[in-house]
CSV table of C-alpha atoms in Angstrom, one decimal:
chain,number,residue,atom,x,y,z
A,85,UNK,CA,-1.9,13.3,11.8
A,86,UNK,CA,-5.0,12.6,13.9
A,87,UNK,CA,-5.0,9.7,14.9
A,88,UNK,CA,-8.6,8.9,15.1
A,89,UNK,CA,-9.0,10.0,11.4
A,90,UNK,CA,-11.7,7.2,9.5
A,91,UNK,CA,-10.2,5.2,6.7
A,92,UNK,CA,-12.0,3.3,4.1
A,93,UNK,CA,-11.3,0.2,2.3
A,94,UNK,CA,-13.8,-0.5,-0.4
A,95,UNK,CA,-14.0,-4.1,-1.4
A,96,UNK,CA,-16.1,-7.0,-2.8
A,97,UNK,CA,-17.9,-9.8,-0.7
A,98,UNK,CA,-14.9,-12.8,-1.7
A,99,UNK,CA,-12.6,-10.3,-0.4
A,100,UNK,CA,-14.4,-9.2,2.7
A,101,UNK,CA,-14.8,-13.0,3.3
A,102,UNK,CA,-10.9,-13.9,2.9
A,103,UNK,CA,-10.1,-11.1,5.0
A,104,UNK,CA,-12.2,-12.8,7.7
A,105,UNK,CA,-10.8,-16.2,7.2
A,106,UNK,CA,-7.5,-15.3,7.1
A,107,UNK,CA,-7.1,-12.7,9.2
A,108,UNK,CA,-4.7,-11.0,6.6
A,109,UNK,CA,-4.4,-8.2,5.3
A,110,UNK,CA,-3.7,-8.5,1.2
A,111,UNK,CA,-0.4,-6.6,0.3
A,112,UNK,CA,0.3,-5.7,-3.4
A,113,UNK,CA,3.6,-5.6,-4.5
A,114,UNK,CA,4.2,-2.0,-6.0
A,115,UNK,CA,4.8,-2.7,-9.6
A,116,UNK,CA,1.8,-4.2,-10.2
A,117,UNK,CA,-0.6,-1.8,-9.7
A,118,UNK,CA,-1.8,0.2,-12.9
A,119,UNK,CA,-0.1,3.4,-12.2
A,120,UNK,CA,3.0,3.3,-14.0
A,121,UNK,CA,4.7,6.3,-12.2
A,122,UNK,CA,4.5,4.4,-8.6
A,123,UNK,CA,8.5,4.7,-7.8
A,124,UNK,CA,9.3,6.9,-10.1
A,125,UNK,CA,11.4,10.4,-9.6
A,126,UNK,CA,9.8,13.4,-10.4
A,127,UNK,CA,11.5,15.5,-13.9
A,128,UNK,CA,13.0,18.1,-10.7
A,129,UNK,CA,14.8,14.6,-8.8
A,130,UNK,CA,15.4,12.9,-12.0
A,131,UNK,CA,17.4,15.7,-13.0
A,132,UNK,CA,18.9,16.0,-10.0
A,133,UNK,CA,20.2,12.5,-10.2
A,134,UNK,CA,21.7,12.5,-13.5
A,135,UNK,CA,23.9,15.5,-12.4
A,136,UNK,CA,25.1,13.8,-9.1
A,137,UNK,CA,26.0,10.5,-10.9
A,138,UNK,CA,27.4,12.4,-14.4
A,139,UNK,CA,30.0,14.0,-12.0
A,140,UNK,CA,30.5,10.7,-9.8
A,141,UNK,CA,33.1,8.1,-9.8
A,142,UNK,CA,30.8,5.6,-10.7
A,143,UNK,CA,32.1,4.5,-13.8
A,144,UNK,CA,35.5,3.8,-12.7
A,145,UNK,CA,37.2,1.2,-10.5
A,146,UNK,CA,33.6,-0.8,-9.5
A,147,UNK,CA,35.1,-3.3,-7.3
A,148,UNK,CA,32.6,-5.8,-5.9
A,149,UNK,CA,29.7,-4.3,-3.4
A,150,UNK,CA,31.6,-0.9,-3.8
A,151,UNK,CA,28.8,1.0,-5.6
A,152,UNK,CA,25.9,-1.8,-4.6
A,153,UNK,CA,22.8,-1.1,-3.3
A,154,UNK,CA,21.0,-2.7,-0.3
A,155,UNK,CA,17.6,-3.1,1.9
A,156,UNK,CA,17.2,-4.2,5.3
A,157,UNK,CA,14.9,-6.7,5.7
A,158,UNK,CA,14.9,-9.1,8.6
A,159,UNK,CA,17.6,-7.8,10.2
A,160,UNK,CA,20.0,-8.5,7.6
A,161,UNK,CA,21.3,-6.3,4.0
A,162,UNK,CA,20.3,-7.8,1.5
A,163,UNK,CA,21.7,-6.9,-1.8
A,164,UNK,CA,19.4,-5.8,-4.3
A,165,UNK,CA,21.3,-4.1,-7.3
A,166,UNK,CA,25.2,-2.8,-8.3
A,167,UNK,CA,25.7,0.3,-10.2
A,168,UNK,CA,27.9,0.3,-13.2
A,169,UNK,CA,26.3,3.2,-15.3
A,170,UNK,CA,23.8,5.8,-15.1
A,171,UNK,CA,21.5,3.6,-16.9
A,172,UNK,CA,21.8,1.2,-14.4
A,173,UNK,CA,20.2,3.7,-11.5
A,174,UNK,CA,17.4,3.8,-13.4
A,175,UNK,CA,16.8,0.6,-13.6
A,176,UNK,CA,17.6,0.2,-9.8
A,177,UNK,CA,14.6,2.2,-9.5
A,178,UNK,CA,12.3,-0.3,-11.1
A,179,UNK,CA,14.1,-3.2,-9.5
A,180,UNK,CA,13.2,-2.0,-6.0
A,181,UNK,CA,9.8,-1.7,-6.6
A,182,UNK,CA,9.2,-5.3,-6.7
A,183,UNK,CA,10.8,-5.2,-2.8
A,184,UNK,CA,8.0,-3.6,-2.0
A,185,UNK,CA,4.1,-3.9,-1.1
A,186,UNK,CA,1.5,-1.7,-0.1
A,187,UNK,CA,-2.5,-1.8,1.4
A,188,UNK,CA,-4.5,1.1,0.5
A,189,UNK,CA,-6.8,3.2,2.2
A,190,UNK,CA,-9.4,5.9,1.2
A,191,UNK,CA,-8.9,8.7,3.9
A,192,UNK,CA,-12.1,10.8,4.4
A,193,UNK,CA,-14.8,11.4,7.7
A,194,UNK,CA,-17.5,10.0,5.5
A,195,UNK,CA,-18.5,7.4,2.8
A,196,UNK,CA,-17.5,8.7,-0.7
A,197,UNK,CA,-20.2,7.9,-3.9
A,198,UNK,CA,-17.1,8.4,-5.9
A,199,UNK,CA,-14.6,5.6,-4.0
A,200,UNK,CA,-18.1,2.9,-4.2
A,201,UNK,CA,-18.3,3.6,-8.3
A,202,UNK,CA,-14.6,3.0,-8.6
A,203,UNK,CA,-13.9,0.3,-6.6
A,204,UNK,CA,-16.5,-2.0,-7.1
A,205,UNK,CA,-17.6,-3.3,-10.4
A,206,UNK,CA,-21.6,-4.4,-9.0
A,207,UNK,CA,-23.6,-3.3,-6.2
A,208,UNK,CA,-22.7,-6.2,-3.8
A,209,UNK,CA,-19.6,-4.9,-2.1
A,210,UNK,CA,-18.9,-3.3,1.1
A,211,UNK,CA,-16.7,-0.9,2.8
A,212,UNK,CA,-14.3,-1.5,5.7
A,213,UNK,CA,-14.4,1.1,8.3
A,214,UNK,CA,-11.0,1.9,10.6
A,215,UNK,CA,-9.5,4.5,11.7
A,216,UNK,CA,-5.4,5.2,11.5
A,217,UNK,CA,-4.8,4.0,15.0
A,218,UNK,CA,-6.8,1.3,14.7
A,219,UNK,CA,-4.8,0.1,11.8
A,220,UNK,CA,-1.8,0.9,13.6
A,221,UNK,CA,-2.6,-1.2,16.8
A,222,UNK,CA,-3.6,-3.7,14.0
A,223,UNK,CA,0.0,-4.0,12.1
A,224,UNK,CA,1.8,-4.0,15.6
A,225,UNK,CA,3.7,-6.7,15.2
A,226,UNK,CA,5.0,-5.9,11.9
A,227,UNK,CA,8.5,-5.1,12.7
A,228,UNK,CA,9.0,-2.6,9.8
A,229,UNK,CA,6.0,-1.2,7.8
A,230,UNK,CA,5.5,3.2,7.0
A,231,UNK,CA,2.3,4.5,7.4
A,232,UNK,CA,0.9,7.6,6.0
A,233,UNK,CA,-0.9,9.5,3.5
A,234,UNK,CA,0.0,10.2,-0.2
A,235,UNK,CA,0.8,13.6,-1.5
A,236,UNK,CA,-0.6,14.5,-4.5
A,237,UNK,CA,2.0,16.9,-6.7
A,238,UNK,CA,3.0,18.2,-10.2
A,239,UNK,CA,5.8,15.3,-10.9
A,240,UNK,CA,7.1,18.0,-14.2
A,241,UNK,CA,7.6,21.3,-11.8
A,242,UNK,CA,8.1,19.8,-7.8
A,243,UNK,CA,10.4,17.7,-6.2
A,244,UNK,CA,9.9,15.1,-3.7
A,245,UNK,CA,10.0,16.6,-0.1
A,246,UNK,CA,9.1,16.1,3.5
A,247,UNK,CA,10.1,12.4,3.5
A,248,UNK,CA,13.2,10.6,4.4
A,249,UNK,CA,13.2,6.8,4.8
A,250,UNK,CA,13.9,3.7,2.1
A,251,UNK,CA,9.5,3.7,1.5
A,252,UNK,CA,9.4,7.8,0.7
A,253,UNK,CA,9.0,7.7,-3.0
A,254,UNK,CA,6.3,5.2,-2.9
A,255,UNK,CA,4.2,7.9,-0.4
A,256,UNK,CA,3.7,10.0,-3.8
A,257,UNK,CA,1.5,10.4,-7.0
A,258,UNK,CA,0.6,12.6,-9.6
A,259,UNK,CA,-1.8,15.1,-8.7
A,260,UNK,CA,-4.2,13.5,-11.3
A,261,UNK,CA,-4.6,11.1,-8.4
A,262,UNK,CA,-5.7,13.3,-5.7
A,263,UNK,CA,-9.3,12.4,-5.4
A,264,UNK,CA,-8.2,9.3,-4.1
A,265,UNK,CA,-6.8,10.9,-1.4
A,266,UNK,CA,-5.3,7.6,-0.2
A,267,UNK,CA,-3.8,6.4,2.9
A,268,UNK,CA,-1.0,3.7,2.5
A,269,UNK,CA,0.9,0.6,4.6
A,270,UNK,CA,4.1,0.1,2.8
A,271,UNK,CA,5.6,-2.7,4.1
A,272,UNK,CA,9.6,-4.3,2.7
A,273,UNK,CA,9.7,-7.9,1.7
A,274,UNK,CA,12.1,-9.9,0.1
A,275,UNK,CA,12.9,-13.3,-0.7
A,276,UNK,CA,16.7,-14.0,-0.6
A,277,UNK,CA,19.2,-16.5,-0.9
A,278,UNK,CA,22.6,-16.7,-0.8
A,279,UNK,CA,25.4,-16.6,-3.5
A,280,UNK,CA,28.5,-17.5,-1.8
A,281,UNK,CA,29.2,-13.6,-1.6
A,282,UNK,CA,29.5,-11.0,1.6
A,283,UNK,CA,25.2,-10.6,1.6
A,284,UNK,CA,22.2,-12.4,0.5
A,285,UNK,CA,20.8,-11.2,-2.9
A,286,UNK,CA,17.6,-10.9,-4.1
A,287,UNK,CA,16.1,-14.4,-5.1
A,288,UNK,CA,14.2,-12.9,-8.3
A,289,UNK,CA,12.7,-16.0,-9.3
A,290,UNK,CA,10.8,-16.5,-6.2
A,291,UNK,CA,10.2,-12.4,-5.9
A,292,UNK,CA,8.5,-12.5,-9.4
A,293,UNK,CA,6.4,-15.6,-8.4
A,294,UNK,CA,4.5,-13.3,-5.7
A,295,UNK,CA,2.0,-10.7,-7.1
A,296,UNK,CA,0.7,-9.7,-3.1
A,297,UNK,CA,1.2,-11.0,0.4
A,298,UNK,CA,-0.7,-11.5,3.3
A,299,UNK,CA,0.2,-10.1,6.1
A,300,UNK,CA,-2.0,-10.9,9.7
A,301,UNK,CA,-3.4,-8.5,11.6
A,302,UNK,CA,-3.2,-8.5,15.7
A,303,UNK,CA,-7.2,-8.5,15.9
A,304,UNK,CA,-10.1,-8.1,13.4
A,305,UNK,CA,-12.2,-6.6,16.2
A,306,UNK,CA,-9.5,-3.8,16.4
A,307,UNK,CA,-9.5,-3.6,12.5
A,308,UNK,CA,-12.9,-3.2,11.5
A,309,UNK,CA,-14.9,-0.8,13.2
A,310,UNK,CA,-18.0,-0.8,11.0
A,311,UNK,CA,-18.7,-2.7,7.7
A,312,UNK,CA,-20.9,-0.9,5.6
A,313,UNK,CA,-23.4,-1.9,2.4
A,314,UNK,CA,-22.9,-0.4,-1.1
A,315,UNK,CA,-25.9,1.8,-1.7
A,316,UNK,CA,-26.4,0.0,-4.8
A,317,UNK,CA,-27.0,-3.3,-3.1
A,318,UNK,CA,-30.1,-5.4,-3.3
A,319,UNK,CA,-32.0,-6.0,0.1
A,320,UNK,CA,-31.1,-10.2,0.4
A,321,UNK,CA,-27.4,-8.4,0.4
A,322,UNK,CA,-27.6,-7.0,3.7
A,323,UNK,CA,-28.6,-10.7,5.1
A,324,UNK,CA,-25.7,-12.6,3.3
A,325,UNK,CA,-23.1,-9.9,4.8
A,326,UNK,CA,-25.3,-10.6,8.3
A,327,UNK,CA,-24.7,-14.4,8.1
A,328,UNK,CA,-21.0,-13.7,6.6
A,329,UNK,CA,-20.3,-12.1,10.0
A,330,UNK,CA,-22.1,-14.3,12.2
A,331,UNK,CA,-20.3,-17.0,11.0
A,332,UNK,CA,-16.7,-15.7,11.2
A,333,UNK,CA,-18.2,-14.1,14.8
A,334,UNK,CA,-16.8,-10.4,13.9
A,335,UNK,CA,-17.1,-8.5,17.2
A,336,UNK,CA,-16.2,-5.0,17.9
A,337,UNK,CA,-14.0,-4.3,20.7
A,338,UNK,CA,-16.7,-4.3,23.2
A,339,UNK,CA,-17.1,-8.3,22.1
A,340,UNK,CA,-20.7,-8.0,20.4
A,341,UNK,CA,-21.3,-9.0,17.6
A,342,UNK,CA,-21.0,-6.5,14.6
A,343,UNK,CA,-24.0,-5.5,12.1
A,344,UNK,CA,-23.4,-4.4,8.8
A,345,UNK,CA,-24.6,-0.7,8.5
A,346,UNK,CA,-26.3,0.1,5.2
A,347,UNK,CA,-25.1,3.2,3.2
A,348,UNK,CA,-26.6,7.1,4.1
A,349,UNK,CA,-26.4,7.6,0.6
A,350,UNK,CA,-29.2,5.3,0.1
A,351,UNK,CA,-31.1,7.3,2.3
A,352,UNK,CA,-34.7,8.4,1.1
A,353,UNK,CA,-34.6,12.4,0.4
A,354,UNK,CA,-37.1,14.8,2.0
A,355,UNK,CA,-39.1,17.5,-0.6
């Protein structure tokens, strides 16, 4: 992918604002966002699976660990699910999506009407410019994380393909979704705790208690390279954003200080 490719985070002024305090980024875990397909296999893979497994020793002689299933985190396996029937795979599928968490980007060279409507509920709201190496550089230090876009495909007639790592299924939707065309960081995190076992399971209390994270970023200047105002926005909006950035001093990389960029689609047409 280009790397210099613009991304677009469209969000409201208490976000923008905690985002500048923190100098976080907000990770959701994956089962809480509305979709209800995110992690799931398509009909094609589903299929697939239930073959595999039907003709599988699975349900016989289960000693401990023997048919468990694990994610790296930290350096260490944790164990996050054992398999003793088919039913159980399934469910191993919903499990792991609580393991995960993703940020979420609107790819696309220019500001989209569309992403501005859906996003944000008023006019006062503003949109985050990057680009995916500057998000990159950003999420350096993060020791695991996998970036990319999402493909958009028919989850009755194709198959997941094109992907191979723990994060793939979370890199695609239905194709109902495809004017989103969204760029994602999907990043592993679990709380554990030991058992008295081989591994370190899953603390699920402590999983559950966490609907996001927050997850710092090397530099804000690097982040953000233009904060735009929702065309919708009332004039004094333009100075609060100002004074927002003046007080949290957000710089580009060139150390001046940055100035919010009202919307072209509030430009004044020509007849």
């Amino acid at each position: 992918m280009n790397q210099q490719k613009k991304l677009w985070r469209y969000i409201d002024l208490s976000k923008f604002i905690d985002l500048l305090n923190r100098k976080e980024l907000f990770f959701t875990r994956l089962d809480k966002f509305d979709d209800p397909f995110e992690g799931a296999s398509t009909q094609k893979d589903y299929l697939d699976r239930e073959e595999f497994f039907k003709n599988s020793e699975l349900y016989s002689d289960n000693k401990e660990n023997k048919y468990a299933l694990f994610l790296e985190h930290n350096n260490e396996q944790i164990r996050y699910y054992v398999l003793n029937s088919l039913n159980d795979v399934q469910e191993s599928f919903k499990v792991k999506r609580k393991l995960y968490f993703a940020n979420c980007w609107h790819l696309n060279e220019f500001e989209s009407e569309a992403m501005w409507k859906l996003y944000l509920q008023s006019g006062e709201g503003i949109a985050i410019q990057t680009s995916v190496e500057r998000l990159e550089r950003s999420l350096k230090d993060v020791p695991t994380k996998y970036m990319r876009e999402v493909k958009y495909i028919d989850y009755q007639n194709e198959r997941f393909e094109g992907e191979d790592d723990q994060a793939a299924v979370y890199f695609f939707k239905r194709n109902h979704f495809e004017h989103e065309k969204e760029y994602r960081v999907i990043i592993p995190h679990v709380f554990s705790k030991d058992d008295g076992g081989q591994y370190k399971i899953v603390d699920e209390d402590e999983q559950n208690k966490h609907f996001g994270i927050h997850i710092p970023v090397t530099d804000l200047s690097t982040l953000i390279e233009n904060v735009y105002i929702s065309p919708t926005a009332p004039e004094w909006f333009t100075d609060v954003v100002t004074a927002v950035i003046e007080r949290f001093n957000l710089t580009n990389e060139k150390g001046e200080l940055q100035r919010p960029i009202k919307s072209s689609l509030k430009q004044i047409p020509f007849y």
